[in-house]
CSV table of C-alpha atoms in Angstrom, one decimal:
chain,number,residue,atom,x,y,z
A,113,UNK,CA,72.2,135.5,85.3
A,114,UNK,CA,71.9,135.4,81.5
A,115,UNK,CA,73.7,132.0,81.2
A,116,UNK,CA,73.2,129.8,84.2
A,117,UNK,CA,75.7,127.1,83.1
A,118,UNK,CA,78.8,126.7,85.3
A,119,UNK,CA,81.3,124.3,83.9
A,120,UNK,CA,82.7,121.9,86.5
A,121,UNK,CA,86.4,122.2,85.7
A,122,UNK,CA,87.5,119.3,87.8
A,123,UNK,CA,90.4,118.1,85.7
A,124,UNK,CA,93.8,117.1,87.2
A,125,UNK,CA,96.1,119.1,84.9
A,126,UNK,CA,96.0,122.9,84.5
A,127,UNK,CA,96.9,123.3,80.8
A,128,UNK,CA,94.2,121.0,79.6
A,129,UNK,CA,91.7,122.7,81.9
A,130,UNK,CA,92.6,126.1,80.4
A,131,UNK,CA,92.4,124.6,76.9
A,132,UNK,CA,88.9,123.2,77.6
A,133,UNK,CA,87.8,126.6,79.0
A,134,UNK,CA,89.1,128.4,76.0
A,135,UNK,CA,86.9,126.2,73.8
A,136,UNK,CA,83.7,126.6,75.7
A,137,UNK,CA,83.8,130.0,77.4
A,138,UNK,CA,81.4,131.6,74.9
A,139,UNK,CA,78.7,129.1,75.9
A,140,UNK,CA,78.9,129.1,79.7
A,141,UNK,CA,78.2,131.6,82.4
A,142,UNK,CA,80.9,130.6,85.0
A,143,UNK,CA,83.3,128.0,86.2
A,144,UNK,CA,83.0,125.7,89.1
A,145,UNK,CA,86.3,124.7,90.8
A,146,UNK,CA,86.1,121.9,93.2
A,147,UNK,CA,88.3,119.9,95.5
A,148,UNK,CA,90.2,118.1,92.8
A,149,UNK,CA,91.1,121.3,91.0
A,150,UNK,CA,91.9,123.3,94.2
A,151,UNK,CA,94.0,120.5,95.8
A,152,UNK,CA,96.0,120.0,92.5
A,153,UNK,CA,96.5,123.7,91.6
A,154,UNK,CA,95.7,125.9,94.6
A,155,UNK,CA,95.9,129.6,94.4
A,156,UNK,CA,98.0,129.6,91.2
A,157,UNK,CA,95.4,127.6,89.4
A,158,UNK,CA,92.6,129.9,90.5
A,159,UNK,CA,94.6,132.9,89.4
A,160,UNK,CA,95.1,131.3,85.9
A,161,UNK,CA,91.3,130.6,85.6
A,162,UNK,CA,90.4,134.1,86.8
A,163,UNK,CA,92.1,135.5,83.6
A,164,UNK,CA,89.2,134.2,81.6
A,165,UNK,CA,86.9,136.8,83.3
A,166,UNK,CA,84.2,134.4,84.2
A,167,UNK,CA,82.5,134.2,87.7
A,168,UNK,CA,84.1,131.5,89.8
A,169,UNK,CA,82.2,129.1,92.0
A,170,UNK,CA,84.6,127.7,94.6
A,171,UNK,CA,83.0,124.4,95.6
A,172,UNK,CA,85.0,123.4,98.7
A,173,UNK,CA,82.1,122.3,100.8
A,174,UNK,CA,83.5,123.6,104.1
A,175,UNK,CA,82.4,121.5,107.1
A,176,UNK,CA,84.1,122.0,110.4
A,177,UNK,CA,83.6,123.9,113.7
A,178,UNK,CA,82.3,127.4,113.2
A,179,UNK,CA,85.5,129.2,113.9
A,180,UNK,CA,87.5,127.1,111.5
A,181,UNK,CA,85.0,127.6,108.7
A,182,UNK,CA,84.9,131.3,109.3
A,183,UNK,CA,88.7,131.5,109.1
A,184,UNK,CA,88.7,129.4,105.9
A,185,UNK,CA,86.1,131.7,104.4
A,186,UNK,CA,88.3,134.8,105.2
A,187,UNK,CA,91.3,133.1,103.7
A,188,UNK,CA,89.6,132.7,100.3
A,189,UNK,CA,88.7,136.4,100.1
A,190,UNK,CA,91.8,137.0,97.9
A,191,UNK,CA,90.4,134.7,95.2
A,192,UNK,CA,87.1,136.7,94.9
A,193,UNK,CA,84.8,133.8,94.3
A,194,UNK,CA,81.3,134.5,93.3
A,195,UNK,CA,79.9,131.5,95.1
A,196,UNK,CA,81.2,129.3,97.9
A,197,UNK,CA,79.8,126.1,99.4
A,198,UNK,CA,79.5,124.9,103.0
A,199,UNK,CA,77.7,121.7,104.2
A,200,UNK,CA,74.3,122.4,105.7
A,201,UNK,CA,74.9,119.4,108.1
A,202,UNK,CA,77.6,121.5,109.8
A,203,UNK,CA,74.7,123.2,111.6
A,204,UNK,CA,73.2,126.7,112.0
A,205,UNK,CA,76.1,128.3,113.9
A,206,UNK,CA,78.6,127.1,111.4
A,207,UNK,CA,76.6,128.5,108.5
A,208,UNK,CA,76.0,131.8,110.3
A,209,UNK,CA,79.7,132.3,110.9
A,210,UNK,CA,80.5,131.3,107.3
A,211,UNK,CA,78.1,133.9,105.9
A,212,UNK,CA,79.4,136.6,108.3
A,213,UNK,CA,83.0,135.9,107.3
A,214,UNK,CA,82.3,135.8,103.5
A,215,UNK,CA,83.4,138.7,101.3
A,216,UNK,CA,80.8,141.2,100.2
A,217,UNK,CA,78.9,140.0,97.1
A,218,UNK,CA,80.0,136.4,97.6
A,219,UNK,CA,77.0,134.0,97.7
A,220,UNK,CA,77.3,131.3,100.4
A,221,UNK,CA,75.2,128.2,99.6
A,222,UNK,CA,74.7,125.1,101.7
A,223,UNK,CA,75.1,121.6,100.3
A,224,UNK,CA,72.0,119.7,101.4
A,225,UNK,CA,72.3,116.1,100.0
A,226,UNK,CA,74.9,115.0,97.5
A,227,UNK,CA,73.5,114.0,94.1
A,228,UNK,CA,75.4,110.7,94.4
A,229,UNK,CA,73.2,109.7,97.3
A,230,UNK,CA,69.6,108.4,97.5
A,231,UNK,CA,67.2,107.5,100.3
A,232,UNK,CA,68.9,104.1,101.0
A,233,UNK,CA,72.3,105.9,101.4
A,234,UNK,CA,70.7,108.3,103.9
A,235,UNK,CA,69.4,105.4,106.0
A,236,UNK,CA,72.9,103.8,106.0
A,237,UNK,CA,74.2,106.9,107.7
A,238,UNK,CA,71.4,106.9,110.3
A,239,UNK,CA,69.2,109.5,108.6
A,240,UNK,CA,65.7,108.2,107.9
A,241,UNK,CA,63.1,109.6,105.6
A,242,UNK,CA,63.0,110.5,102.0
A,243,UNK,CA,65.6,112.6,100.1
A,244,UNK,CA,63.0,115.3,99.7
A,245,UNK,CA,62.4,115.5,103.5
A,246,UNK,CA,66.2,115.7,104.2
A,247,UNK,CA,66.7,118.4,101.6
A,248,UNK,CA,63.8,120.5,102.8
A,249,UNK,CA,64.9,120.1,106.5
A,250,UNK,CA,68.4,121.4,105.6
A,251,UNK,CA,67.2,124.1,103.3
A,252,UNK,CA,65.1,125.5,106.1
A,253,UNK,CA,68.1,125.5,108.4
A,254,UNK,CA,70.2,127.2,105.8
A,255,UNK,CA,67.5,129.8,105.3
A,256,UNK,CA,67.3,130.4,109.0
A,257,UNK,CA,71.1,130.8,109.2
A,258,UNK,CA,70.9,133.7,106.6
A,259,UNK,CA,72.6,131.9,103.7
A,260,UNK,CA,71.9,132.9,100.1
A,261,UNK,CA,70.7,129.5,99.0
A,262,UNK,CA,71.4,125.8,98.8
A,263,UNK,CA,72.8,123.1,96.5
A,264,UNK,CA,70.3,120.3,95.7
A,265,UNK,CA,69.3,118.0,92.9
A,266,UNK,CA,66.9,119.1,90.2
A,267,UNK,CA,64.4,116.7,91.7
A,268,UNK,CA,64.0,118.8,94.8
A,269,UNK,CA,64.7,122.4,93.6
A,270,UNK,CA,61.1,123.1,92.7
A,271,UNK,CA,59.9,122.1,96.1
A,272,UNK,CA,62.4,124.2,97.9
A,273,UNK,CA,61.8,127.3,95.7
A,274,UNK,CA,58.1,127.2,96.6
A,275,UNK,CA,59.1,127.7,100.3
A,276,UNK,CA,62.1,130.0,99.7
A,277,UNK,CA,61.0,132.2,96.8
A,278,UNK,CA,64.1,134.5,96.7
A,279,UNK,CA,66.6,131.8,97.3
A,280,UNK,CA,69.7,131.0,95.1
A,281,UNK,CA,69.7,127.4,94.0
A,282,UNK,CA,72.6,125.5,92.6
A,283,UNK,CA,71.8,122.3,90.9
A,284,UNK,CA,74.5,119.7,90.0
A,285,UNK,CA,74.2,116.1,88.7
A,286,UNK,CA,72.7,117.2,85.4
A,287,UNK,CA,72.6,115.1,82.2
A,288,UNK,CA,71.3,116.2,78.8
A,289,UNK,CA,68.2,114.5,77.3
A,290,UNK,CA,69.1,110.9,76.5
A,291,UNK,CA,71.6,110.6,79.3
A,292,UNK,CA,69.3,111.5,82.2
A,293,UNK,CA,67.1,108.4,81.9
A,294,UNK,CA,69.4,105.6,83.0
A,295,UNK,CA,72.3,106.0,80.6
A,296,UNK,CA,75.5,107.9,81.2
A,297,UNK,CA,74.7,109.0,84.7
A,298,UNK,CA,77.9,107.7,86.2
A,299,UNK,CA,77.9,108.1,90.0
A,300,UNK,CA,74.9,110.4,90.0
A,301,UNK,CA,71.6,109.0,91.2
A,302,UNK,CA,69.1,111.9,91.3
A,303,UNK,CA,69.5,113.4,87.9
A,304,UNK,CA,67.4,115.6,85.6
A,305,UNK,CA,68.2,117.5,82.4
A,306,UNK,CA,69.5,121.0,82.4
A,307,UNK,CA,66.2,122.3,80.9
A,308,UNK,CA,64.1,120.5,83.6
A,309,UNK,CA,66.3,121.9,86.4
A,310,UNK,CA,66.0,125.4,85.0
A,311,UNK,CA,62.2,125.1,84.6
A,312,UNK,CA,62.1,123.8,88.2
A,313,UNK,CA,63.8,127.0,89.5
A,314,UNK,CA,67.5,126.4,89.4
A,315,UNK,CA,69.6,129.6,89.5
A,316,UNK,CA,72.9,127.8,88.5
A,317,UNK,CA,73.3,124.6,86.5
A,318,UNK,CA,76.6,122.8,87.3
A,319,UNK,CA,77.6,120.7,84.3
A,320,UNK,CA,80.9,118.7,84.1
A,321,UNK,CA,81.4,115.5,82.3
A,322,UNK,CA,78.7,116.0,79.6
A,323,UNK,CA,80.9,118.9,78.4
A,324,UNK,CA,84.4,118.1,79.5
A,325,UNK,CA,84.4,114.5,78.3
A,326,UNK,CA,82.4,115.1,75.1
A,327,UNK,CA,84.1,114.4,71.8
A,328,UNK,CA,83.5,118.0,70.9
A,329,UNK,CA,83.2,120.0,74.2
A,330,UNK,CA,82.3,123.3,72.4
A,331,UNK,CA,79.5,121.6,70.5
A,332,UNK,CA,78.3,119.9,73.6
A,333,UNK,CA,78.2,123.2,75.6
A,334,UNK,CA,76.5,125.0,72.7
A,335,UNK,CA,73.9,122.3,72.4
A,336,UNK,CA,73.1,122.4,76.2
A,337,UNK,CA,73.0,126.2,76.1
A,338,UNK,CA,70.5,126.0,73.2
A,339,UNK,CA,68.0,124.0,75.3
A,340,UNK,CA,67.8,126.8,77.8
């Protein structure tokens, strides 16, 4: 896509979300709607955002038994999302059923390891080995399940792309230069800049707070777009 930036529009009120999108729509390529937005605004909110004419990435991270995930995937057909997420840790059968139930043209991508986690967090959940090892393990499983791609941090996307050359890679947890090296990273732990992620092979760059919480969101979005 010509502009890989998807704005993470995870704000609790609909009118401010629409106002923000109006300001930055010329400098982004799509909109990511996550759990906060969907739980607050549901189908009505999605319908309102669809009026802007941008592709919608519905980031609900489905993770349940295969039948339940397949039914959920069918239920969102009406919203016509361009991208939908499931958790790779749900297993191969769940991912296969999710892809089979997805609408034609909708990319189904598997979340490998949240960008708020690091190797120590993995160990605390009983998963041992590096973040890179875990991401690659789950990426291989998603590929075998027939998914379109994965969600991973910019630190792993280059490694995965080498093994999955035609994959579709969504990279969140991005911070512009100056914020990616220890300052302003918030709850993100494995961060890179948007330019680095793109150079490493990202298909979609999910960017939220560096735009939505900027003093001038339009200028922030324009500045990030200019680095690409």
